[in-house]
Every structure is written in structure tokens, then in C-alpha cells.
Short mmCIF file of C-alpha atoms and ligand atoms in Angstrom, two decimals:
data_model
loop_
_atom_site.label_atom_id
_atom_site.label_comp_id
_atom_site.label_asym_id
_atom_site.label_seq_id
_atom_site.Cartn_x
_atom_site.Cartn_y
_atom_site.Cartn_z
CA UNK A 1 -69.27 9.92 25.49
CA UNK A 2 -66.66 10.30 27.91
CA UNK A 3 -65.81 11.50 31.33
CA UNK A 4 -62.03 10.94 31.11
CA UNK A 5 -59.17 13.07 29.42
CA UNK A 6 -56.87 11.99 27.13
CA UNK A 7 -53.65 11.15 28.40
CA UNK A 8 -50.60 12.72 26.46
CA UNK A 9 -50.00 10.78 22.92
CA UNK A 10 -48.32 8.15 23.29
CA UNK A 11 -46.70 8.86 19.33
CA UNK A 12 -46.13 11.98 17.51
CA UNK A 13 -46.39 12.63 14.17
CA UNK A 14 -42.58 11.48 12.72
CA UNK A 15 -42.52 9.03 15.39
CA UNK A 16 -42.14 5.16 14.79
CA UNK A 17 -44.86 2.97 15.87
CA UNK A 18 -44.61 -0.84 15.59
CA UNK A 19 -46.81 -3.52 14.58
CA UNK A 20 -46.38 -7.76 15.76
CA UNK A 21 -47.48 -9.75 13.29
CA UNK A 22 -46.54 -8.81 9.49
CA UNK A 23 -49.84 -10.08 7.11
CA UNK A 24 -52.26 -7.86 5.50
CA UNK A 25 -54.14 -6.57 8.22
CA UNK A 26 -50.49 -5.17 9.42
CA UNK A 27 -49.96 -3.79 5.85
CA UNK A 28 -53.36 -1.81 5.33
CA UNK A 29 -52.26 -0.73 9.38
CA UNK A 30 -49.21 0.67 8.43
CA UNK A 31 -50.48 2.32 4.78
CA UNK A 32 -53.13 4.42 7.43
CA UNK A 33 -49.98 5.38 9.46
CA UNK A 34 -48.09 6.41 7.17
CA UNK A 35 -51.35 8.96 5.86
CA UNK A 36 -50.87 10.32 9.33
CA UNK A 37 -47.20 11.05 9.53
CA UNK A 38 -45.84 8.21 11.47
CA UNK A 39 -43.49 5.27 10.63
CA UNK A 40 -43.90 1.66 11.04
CA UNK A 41 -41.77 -1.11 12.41
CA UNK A 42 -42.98 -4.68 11.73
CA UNK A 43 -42.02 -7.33 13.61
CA UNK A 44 -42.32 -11.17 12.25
CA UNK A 45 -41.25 -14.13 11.81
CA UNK A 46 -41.46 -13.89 7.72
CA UNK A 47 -39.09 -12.18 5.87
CA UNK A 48 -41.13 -10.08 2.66
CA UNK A 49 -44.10 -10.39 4.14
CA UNK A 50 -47.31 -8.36 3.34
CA UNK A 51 -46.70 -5.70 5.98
CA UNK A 52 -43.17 -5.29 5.63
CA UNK A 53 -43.53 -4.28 1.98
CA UNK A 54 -44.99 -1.03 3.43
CA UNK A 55 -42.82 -0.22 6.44
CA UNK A 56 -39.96 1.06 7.23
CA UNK A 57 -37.98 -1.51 8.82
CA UNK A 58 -38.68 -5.35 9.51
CA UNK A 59 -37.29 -7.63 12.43
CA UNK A 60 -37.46 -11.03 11.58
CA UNK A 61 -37.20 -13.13 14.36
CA UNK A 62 -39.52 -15.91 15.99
CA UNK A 63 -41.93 -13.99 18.59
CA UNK A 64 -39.86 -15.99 21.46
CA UNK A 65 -36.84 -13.89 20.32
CA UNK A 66 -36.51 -11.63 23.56
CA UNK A 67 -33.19 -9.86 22.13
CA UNK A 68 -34.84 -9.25 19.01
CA UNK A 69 -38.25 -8.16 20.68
CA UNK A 70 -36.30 -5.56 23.16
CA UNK A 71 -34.43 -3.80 19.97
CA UNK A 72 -37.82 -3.56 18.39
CA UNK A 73 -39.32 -1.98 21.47
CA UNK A 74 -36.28 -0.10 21.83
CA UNK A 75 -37.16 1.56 18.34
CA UNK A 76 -40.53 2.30 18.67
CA UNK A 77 -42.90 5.01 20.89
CA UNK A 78 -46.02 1.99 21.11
CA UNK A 79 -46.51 -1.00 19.67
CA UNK A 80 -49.54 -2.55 18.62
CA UNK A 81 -50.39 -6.17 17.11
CA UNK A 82 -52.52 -7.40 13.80
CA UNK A 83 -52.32 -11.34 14.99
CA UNK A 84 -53.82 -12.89 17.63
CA UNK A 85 -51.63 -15.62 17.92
CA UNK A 86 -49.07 -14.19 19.21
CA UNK A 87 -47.52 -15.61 22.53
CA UNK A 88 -48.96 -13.01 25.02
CA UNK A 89 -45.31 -13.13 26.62
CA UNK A 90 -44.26 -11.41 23.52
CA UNK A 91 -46.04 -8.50 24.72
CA UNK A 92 -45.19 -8.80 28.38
CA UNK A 93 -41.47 -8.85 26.67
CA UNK A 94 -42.12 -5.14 25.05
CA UNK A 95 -43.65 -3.86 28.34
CA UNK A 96 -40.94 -4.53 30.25
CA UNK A 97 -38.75 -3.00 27.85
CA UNK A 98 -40.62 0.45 28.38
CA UNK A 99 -42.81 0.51 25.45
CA UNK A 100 -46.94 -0.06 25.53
CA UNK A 101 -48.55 -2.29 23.32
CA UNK A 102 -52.43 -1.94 22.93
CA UNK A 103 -54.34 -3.74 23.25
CA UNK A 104 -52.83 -5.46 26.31
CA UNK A 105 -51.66 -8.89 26.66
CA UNK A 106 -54.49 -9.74 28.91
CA UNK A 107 -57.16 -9.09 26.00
CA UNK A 108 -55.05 -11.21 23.98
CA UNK A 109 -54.47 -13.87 26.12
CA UNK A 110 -58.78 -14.12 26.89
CA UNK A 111 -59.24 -14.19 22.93
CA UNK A 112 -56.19 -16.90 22.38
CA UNK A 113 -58.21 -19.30 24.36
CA UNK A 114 -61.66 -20.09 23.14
CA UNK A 115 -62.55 -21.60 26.55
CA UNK A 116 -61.14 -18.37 28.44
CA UNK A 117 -63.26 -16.53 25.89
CA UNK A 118 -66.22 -17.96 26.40
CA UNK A 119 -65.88 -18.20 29.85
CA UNK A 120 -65.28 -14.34 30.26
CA UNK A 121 -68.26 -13.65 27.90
CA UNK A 122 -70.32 -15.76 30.62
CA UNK A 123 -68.87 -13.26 33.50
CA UNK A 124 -69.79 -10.40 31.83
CA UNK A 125 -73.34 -11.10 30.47
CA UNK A 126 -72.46 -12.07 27.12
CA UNK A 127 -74.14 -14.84 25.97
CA UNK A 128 -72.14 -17.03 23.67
CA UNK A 129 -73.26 -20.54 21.63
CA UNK A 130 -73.83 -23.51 23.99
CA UNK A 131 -70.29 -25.22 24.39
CA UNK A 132 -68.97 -28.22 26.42
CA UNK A 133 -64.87 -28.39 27.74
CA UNK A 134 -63.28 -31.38 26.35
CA UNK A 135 -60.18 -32.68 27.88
CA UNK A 136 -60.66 -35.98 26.55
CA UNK A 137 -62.13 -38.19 23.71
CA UNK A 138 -64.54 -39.73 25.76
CA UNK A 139 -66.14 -36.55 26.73
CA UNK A 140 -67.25 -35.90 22.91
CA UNK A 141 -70.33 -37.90 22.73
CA UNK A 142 -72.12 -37.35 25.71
CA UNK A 143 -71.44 -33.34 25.54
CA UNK A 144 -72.67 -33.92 22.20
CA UNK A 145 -75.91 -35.45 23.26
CA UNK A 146 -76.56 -32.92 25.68
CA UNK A 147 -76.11 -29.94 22.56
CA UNK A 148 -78.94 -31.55 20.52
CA UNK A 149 -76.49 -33.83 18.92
CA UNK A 150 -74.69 -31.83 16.25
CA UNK A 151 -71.64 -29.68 17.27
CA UNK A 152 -68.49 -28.12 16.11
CA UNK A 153 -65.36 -29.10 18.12
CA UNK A 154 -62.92 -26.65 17.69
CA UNK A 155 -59.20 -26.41 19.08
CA UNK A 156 -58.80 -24.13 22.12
CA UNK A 157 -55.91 -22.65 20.81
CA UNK A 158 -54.56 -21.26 17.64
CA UNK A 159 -57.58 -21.81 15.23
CA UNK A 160 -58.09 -19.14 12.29
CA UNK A 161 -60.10 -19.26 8.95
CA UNK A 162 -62.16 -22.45 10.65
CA UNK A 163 -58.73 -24.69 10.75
CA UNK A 164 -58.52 -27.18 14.03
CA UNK A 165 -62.67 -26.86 13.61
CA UNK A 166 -64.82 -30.30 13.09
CA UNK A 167 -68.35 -30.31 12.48
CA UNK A 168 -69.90 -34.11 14.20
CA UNK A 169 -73.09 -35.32 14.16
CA UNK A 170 -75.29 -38.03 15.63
CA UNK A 171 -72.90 -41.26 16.98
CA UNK A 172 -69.47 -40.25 16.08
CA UNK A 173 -66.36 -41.23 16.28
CA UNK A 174 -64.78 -39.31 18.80
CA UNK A 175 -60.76 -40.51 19.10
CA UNK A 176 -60.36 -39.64 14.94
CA UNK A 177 -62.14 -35.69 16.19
CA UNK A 178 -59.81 -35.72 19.26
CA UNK A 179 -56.47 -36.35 17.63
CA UNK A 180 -57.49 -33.51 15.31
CA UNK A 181 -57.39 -30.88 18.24
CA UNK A 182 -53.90 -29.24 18.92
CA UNK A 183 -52.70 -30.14 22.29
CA UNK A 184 -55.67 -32.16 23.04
CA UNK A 185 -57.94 -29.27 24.47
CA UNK A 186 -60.82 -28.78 22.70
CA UNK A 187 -64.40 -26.59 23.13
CA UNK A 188 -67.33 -28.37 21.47
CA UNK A 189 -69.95 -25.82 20.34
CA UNK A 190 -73.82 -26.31 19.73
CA UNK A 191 -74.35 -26.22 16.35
CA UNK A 192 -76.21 -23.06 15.61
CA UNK A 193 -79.12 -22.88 13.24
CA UNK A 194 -78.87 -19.77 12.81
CA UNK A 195 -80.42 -16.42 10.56
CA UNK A 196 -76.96 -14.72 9.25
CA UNK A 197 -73.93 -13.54 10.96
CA UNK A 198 -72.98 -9.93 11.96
CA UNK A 199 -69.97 -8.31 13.71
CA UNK A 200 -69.42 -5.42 15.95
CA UNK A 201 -66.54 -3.08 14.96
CA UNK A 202 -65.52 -1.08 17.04
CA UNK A 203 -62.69 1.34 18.92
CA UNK A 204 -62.32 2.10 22.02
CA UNK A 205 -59.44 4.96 22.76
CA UNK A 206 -56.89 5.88 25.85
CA UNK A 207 -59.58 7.56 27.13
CA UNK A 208 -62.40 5.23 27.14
CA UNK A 209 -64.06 6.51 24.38
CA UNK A 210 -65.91 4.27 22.27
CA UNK A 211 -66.92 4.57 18.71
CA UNK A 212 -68.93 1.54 17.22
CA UNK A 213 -69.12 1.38 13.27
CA UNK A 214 -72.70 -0.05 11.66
CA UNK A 215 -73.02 -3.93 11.77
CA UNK A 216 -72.11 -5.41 8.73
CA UNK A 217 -73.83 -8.89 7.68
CA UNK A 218 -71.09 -11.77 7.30
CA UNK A 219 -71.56 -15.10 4.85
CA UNK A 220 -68.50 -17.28 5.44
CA UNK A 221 -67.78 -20.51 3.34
CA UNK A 222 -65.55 -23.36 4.75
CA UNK A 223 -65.14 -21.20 8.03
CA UNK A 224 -63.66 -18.79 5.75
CA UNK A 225 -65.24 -14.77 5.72
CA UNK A 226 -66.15 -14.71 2.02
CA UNK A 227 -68.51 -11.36 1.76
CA UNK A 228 -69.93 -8.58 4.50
CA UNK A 229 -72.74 -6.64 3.25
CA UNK A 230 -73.28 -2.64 5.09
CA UNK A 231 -76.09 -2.10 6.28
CA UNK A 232 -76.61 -5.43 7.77
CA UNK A 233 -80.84 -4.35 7.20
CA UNK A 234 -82.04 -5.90 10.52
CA UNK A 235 -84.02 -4.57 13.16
CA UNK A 236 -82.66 -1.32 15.03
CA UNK A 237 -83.39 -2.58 17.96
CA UNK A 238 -81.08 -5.68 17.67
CA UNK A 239 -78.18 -3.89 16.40
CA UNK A 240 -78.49 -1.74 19.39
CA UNK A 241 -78.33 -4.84 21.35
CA UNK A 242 -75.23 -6.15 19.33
CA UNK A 243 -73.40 -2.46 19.99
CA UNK A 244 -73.81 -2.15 23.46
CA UNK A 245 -72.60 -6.65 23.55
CA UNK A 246 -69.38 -4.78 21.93
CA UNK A 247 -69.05 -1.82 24.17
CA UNK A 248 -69.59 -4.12 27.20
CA UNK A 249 -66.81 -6.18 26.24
CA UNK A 250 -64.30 -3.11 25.22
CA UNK A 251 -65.38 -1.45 28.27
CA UNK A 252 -64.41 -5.10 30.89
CA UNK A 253 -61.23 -5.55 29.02
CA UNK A 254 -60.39 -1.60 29.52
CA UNK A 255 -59.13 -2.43 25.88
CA UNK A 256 -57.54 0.34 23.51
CA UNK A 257 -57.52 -0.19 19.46
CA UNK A 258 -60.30 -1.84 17.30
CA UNK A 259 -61.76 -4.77 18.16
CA UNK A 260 -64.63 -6.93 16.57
CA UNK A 261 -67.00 -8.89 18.15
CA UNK A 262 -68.75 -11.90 15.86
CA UNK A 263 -71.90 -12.59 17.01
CA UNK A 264 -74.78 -15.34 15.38
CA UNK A 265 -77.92 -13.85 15.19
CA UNK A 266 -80.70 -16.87 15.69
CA UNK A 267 -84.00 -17.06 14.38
CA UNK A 268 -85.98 -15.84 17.24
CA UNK A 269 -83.68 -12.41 17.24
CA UNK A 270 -81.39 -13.57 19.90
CA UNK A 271 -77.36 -12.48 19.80
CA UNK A 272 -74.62 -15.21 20.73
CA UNK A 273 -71.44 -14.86 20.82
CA UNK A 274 -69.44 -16.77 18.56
CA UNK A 275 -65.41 -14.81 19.13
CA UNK A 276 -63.65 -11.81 19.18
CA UNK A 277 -60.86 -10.63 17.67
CA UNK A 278 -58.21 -8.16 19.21
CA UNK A 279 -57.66 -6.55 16.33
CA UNK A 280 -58.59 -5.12 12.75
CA UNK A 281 -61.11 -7.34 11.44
CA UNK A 282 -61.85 -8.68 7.54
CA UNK A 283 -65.38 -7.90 8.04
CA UNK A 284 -64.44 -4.11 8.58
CA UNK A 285 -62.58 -3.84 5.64
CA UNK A 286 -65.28 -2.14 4.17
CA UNK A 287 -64.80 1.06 7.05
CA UNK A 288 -62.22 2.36 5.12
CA UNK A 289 -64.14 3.09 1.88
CA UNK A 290 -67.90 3.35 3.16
CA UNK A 291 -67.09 5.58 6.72
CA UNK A 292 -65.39 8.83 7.29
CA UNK A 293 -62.94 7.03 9.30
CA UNK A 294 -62.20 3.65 8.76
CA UNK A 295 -61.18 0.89 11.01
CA UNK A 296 -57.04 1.30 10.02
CA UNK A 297 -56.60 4.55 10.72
CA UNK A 298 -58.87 4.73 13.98
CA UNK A 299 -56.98 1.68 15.23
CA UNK A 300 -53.41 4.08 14.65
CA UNK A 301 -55.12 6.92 16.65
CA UNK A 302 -56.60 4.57 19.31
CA UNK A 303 -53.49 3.00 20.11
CA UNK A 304 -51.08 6.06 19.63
CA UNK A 305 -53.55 7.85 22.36
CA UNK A 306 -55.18 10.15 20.13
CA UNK A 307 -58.94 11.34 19.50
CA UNK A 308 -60.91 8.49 17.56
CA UNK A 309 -62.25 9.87 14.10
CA UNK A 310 -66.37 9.82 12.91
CA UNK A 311 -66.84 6.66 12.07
CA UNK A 312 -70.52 7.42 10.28
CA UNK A 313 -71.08 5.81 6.94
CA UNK A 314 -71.60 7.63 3.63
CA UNK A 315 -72.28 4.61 1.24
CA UNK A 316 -73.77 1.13 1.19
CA UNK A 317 -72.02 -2.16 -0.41
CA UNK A 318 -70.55 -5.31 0.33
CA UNK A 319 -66.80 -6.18 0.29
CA UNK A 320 -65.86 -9.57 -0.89
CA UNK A 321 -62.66 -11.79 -0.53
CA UNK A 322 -60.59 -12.70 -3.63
CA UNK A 323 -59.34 -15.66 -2.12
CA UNK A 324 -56.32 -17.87 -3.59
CA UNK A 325 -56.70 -17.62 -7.49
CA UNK A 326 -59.43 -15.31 -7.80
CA UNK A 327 -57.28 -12.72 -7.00
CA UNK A 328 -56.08 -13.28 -10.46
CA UNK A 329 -59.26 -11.96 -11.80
CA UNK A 330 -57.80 -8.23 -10.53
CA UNK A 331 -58.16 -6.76 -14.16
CA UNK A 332 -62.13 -7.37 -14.47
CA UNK A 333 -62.43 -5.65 -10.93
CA UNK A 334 -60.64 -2.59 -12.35
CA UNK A 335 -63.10 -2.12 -15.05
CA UNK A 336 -66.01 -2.89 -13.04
CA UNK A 337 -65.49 0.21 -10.79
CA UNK A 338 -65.02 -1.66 -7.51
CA UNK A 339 -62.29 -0.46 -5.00
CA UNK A 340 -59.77 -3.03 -4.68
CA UNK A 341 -56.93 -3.75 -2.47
CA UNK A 342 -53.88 -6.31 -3.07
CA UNK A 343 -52.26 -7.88 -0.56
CA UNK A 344 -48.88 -8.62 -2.57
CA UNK A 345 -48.63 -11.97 -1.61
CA UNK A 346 -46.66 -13.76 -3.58
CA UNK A 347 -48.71 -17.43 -3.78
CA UNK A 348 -52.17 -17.67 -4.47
CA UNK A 349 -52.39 -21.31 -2.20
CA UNK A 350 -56.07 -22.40 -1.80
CA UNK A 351 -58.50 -20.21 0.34
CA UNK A 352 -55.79 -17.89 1.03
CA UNK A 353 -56.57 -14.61 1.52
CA UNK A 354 -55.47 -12.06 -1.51
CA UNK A 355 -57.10 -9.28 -1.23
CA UNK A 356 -60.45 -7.80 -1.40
CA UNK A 357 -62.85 -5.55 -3.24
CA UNK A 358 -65.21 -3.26 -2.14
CA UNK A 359 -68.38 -2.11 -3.98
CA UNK A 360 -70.69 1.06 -2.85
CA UNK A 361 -73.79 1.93 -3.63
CA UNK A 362 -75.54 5.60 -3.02
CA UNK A 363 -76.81 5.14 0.92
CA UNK A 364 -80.77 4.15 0.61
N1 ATP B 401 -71.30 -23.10 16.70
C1 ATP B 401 -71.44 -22.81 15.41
N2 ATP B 401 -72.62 -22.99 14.80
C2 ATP B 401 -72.79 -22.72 13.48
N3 ATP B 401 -71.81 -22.23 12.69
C3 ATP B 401 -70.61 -22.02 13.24
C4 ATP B 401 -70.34 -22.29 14.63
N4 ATP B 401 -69.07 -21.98 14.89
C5 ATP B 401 -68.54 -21.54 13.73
N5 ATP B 401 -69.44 -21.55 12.74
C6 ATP B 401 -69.23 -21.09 11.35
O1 ATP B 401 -67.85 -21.16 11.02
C7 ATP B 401 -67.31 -19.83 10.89
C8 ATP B 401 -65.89 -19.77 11.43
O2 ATP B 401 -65.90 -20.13 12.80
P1 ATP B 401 -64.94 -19.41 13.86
O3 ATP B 401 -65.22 -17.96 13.87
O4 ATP B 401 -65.04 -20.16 15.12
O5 ATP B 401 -63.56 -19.77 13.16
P2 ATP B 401 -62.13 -19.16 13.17
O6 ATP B 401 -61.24 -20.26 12.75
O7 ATP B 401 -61.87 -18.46 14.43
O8 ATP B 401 -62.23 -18.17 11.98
P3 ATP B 401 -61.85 -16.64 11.83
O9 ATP B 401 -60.62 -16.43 12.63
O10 ATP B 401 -61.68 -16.50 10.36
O11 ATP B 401 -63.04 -15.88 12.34
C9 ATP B 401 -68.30 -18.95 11.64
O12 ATP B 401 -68.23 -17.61 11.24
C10 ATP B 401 -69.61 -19.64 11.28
O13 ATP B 401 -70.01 -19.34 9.96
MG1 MG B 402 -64.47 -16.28 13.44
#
């Protein structure tokens, strides 16, 4: 609990809040807003994008657009984000034009940067997965040595849904890896044998106050998220461990909204860090139909500076991606009594995430 006050909301009821970034996660953000009176501005780059299609008003204009971004500030009480790679000057930009945006630019800017991320894990007693800075090609193979010889190198900047990621092994060829990394600044990771995958959701509000949702177990395929299972059924003991890794972080970034925290769970029980996320998560999806409060709407009260909601869980189940054309497949998913959720994306490319269902059992 908390020894702080609430400051006074930042957004009323009626008031317009606005989101950066206009994909799903801002859609499903702006669908639990509107459930709790307010209105939402998107901001993107996309015209008809996911998020848009549920707002009130869209700017479209590049995130360097600092006319654009003022009138958007301009029309909003606080502002909020559902992308992480979004220049952090973008936010600085809204700021300065008198409106907050939570989380803050400085959370952004640590998760934007997988070195910076790592590195601030480090400071704070977070462990994360063995990793090496490369700056250079000829770096690759001897920080690849010292890992145990099989790694993933992974683009500092601007990776998502395991793009600008390379898995090497052994004697490699390390000038074809290098010109694969964006901007030629690169991490390379240990690769990590390990158990399964979990997350931390959580929120932390104006006040400090920070509610952590169960664990769920993750199974990704191609770097891509492609079920999370609630309860995660490991140990109490090391999902304690994995909460208070998440509240640590929240609580060093003095952060405000939801944030998840994906951690590798290795076969000797021990947590490392693999990222986090600034942000709603795909792996809490699942909040909003198994919790009393799900992640969407305690992300809206976080950052508009209200209480944060129960986030206990009434159900078990897994949630699972319809990615690219399985989202065709929507009709079977009807009949089959899952909960599903559309994106209304209008091209069902390859891996692409459409939507997702969610199935619940009775809790055991
Ligand atoms: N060091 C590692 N060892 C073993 N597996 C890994 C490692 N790094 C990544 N992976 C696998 O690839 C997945 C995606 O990696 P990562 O989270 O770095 O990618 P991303 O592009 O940021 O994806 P997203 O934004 O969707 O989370 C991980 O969840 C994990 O399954
Ligand atoms: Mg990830």
C-alpha cells in the first residue's frame, strides 16, 4: 500500500484524453475510456488506423510534427502512449505544451534502447540475460565465445515482434549479422535455455500505488507472442520474486500506467530479465476478461490520476493470437464460446497481429 495521496485527477469524466501511437493496443485503450466517460484523441502517423476507428478525433501527422503535436496537446487534459517507438522528443514536445503524458519520456527512452535497458536493470538489481555491446562486426565472435557460443544479436533500437533479432551459433559470419542491425548498434544476448516465459503486469498510479496482476505463462513462435496461459502454475515463491522484479522497476522509474516486465524463467528457478514494455502488453490481454479490472481500463485510471481498480482474477484460461489469416477463422471462435476481440485491420499480412481470443475456465 501507500503512504502518498492522490494528487487531483488529472481528467474528468467528459474530458478528452489522448493516446500516441494508433494500433490495437490504442484501440482496446480507448474502448476502456470511453466505458468510463472520457474521450479519446489519437495521434499517428496512419490515417484509419485500429485506434482511430474508436476515437473521437485523429491527428495524422509524423511524430516529428511539433505543430501538429502542440494542437493535439492543446486538445487534450493528459496524454498517454500505446507504442514504444515513439521518439521520446515527441513527448518532451507535449510537456512543454502544458499537457502530461504518462508514463514519462524517460521510461520510454530506457525501454527504446535495449542497451540502456539492460544497463538500468543492472543498476537496480535486476538481473537480465548475459549480453555483450556491439559497436562493430568484429566484436560478434569473440562476445560470442565468451556467452557459451550461441547468442541472439538484436538491434538496439526499434525491434518489435523479434524483427532486427538474429539467432548465431558456433563460427559465424559476423559482417552478414552486422549489416542486419539498424544503425549498426547492436546487443548480443546469451542464448537462454530456458523453462517457459512469464511476464509481470502491472500498474503503478499518481500516487505510487502499485497493483500487480497474476503472472501469466508466455509461448512465443518466431519472436512472435502466440499464447499466455493464467495461472502461470509455478512455484509461489518465484512469482513473488517476479512481482516484487516488477514493482522494483515501476517503483525506480517513478512510472505511472501499466507496464510489463518479460522475464525467462531458467531451469534452476532463476528470473532474467529479457525487456519491458511501457505500456499495455499482449500477454495481459487476458486481464480484461479473467480480472475484475483489466489492464485497459487500469492503465486510463493510472494515467488520468485516479484510484487503480482490483485487479484479482475470477477465471483461468489462455488467450491466443489470431495472427495474419487465422483471424479469418473468426466464425468457428464464435461458436466455440471463446471471447474474441478484432482488431479491424484491414490486411491480414503474415504474422500480423489480428486479434485475439480468450478462453476461461472455472478457477481450480
Ligand atoms: N536471449 C534469449 N534467449 C532465448 N530466447 C530469446 C532470447 N531473446 C529473445 N528470445 C525469444 O524471442 C522472443 C522475442 O524476443 P524479444 O522480446 O527480445 O523481442 P521483441 O522484438 O522485443 O518482441 P516483442 O516486442 O514482441 O516482445 C522472446 O520472448 C523469447 O521467446
Ligand atoms: Mg519481447
Amino acid at each position: 500500500m501507500t503512504d502518498t495521496v492522490l494528487p487531483a485527477p488529472y481528467a474528468q469524466p467528459g474530458d478528452a484524453i489522448g493516446i500516441l501511437g494508433g494500433g490495437q493496443l490504442g484501440r482496446m485503450l480507448a474502448l476502456a475510456a470511453a466505458r468510463l466517460g472520457l474521450d479519446v484523441h489519437i495521434f499517428a502517423p496512419e490515417s484509419d488506423c485500429p485506434a482511430s476507428r474508436t476515437a473521437r478525433k485523429t491527428f495524422i501527422a509524423p511524430y516529428t510534427d511539433r505543430e501538429a503535436l502542440k494542437e493535439f496537446a492543446a486538445s487534450v487534459k493528459v496524454a498517454t502512449l500505446e507504442f514504444e517507438n515513439i521518439p521520446p522528443e515527441a513527448l518532451d514536445i507535449v510537456e512543454a505544451a502544458g499537457t502530461r503524458v504518462r508514463p514519462d519520456a524517460r521510461a520510454l527512452a530506457i525501454s527504446q534502447d535495449r542497451l540502456a535497458e539492460k544497463s538500468f536493470f543492472r543498476e537496480i538489481g535486476i538481473e537480465p540475460a548475459p549480453f555483450a555491446r556491439i559497436d562493430a562486426a568484429h566484436q560478434i565472435q569473440p562476445a560470442l565465445d565468451q556467452l557459451g557460443g550461441a547468442g541472439i544479436l538484436k538491434t538496439r533500437f526499434s525491434g518489435y515482434d523479434g524483427k532486427g533479432q538474429i539467432r548465431l551459433s558456433g563460427v559465424v559470419s559476423p559482417d552478414a549479422a552486422f549489416a542486419e542491425m539498424q544503425g549498426g548498434r547492436a546487443v548480443l544476448e546469451a542464448l537462454i535455455d530456458f523453462d517457459c516465459e512469464i511476464s509481470v503486469i502491472l500498474a503503478r498510479g499518481a500516487d505510487g500505488d502499485i497493483r500487480t496482476w497474476d503472472c501469466p505463462r508466455n509461448v512465443h513462435q518466431g519472436g512472435i507472442l502466440r499464447r499466455s496461459t493464467f495461472p502461470a502454475n509455478l512455484p509461489s515463491e518465484l512469482l513473488e520474486r517476479a512481482q516484487s522484479m516488477g514493482r522494483r522497476l515501476a517503483a525506480e522509474l517513478d512510472y505511472v500506467g501499466v507496464l510489463a516486465l518479460e522475464l525467462f524463467v531458467t531451469r534452476d528457478g532463476s528470473l532474467l530479465a529479457n525487456e519491458f514494455a511501457p505500456r499495455v502488453h499482449n500477454s495481459g490481454h487476458w486481464t480484461e476478461d479473467a480480472c475484475l479490472t483489466g489492464q485497459f481500463e487500469q492503465h486510463i485510471r493510472a494515467v488520468c490520476g485516479w484510484p487503480l481498480g482490483d485487479t484479482r482474477r475470477h477465471s483461468d484460461g489462455e488467450m491466443l493470437n489470431l495472427l495474419g489469416a487465422e483471424a479469418h477463422s473468426w466464425p468457428d471462435h464464435l461458436r466455440d464460446g471463446a471471447k474474441i476481440n478484432l482488431y479491424g485491420k484491414r490486411r491480414a499480412a503474415e504474422g500480423r497481429k489480428m486479434g485475439h481470443v480468450v478462453r476461461l475456465a472455472e478457477r481450480s
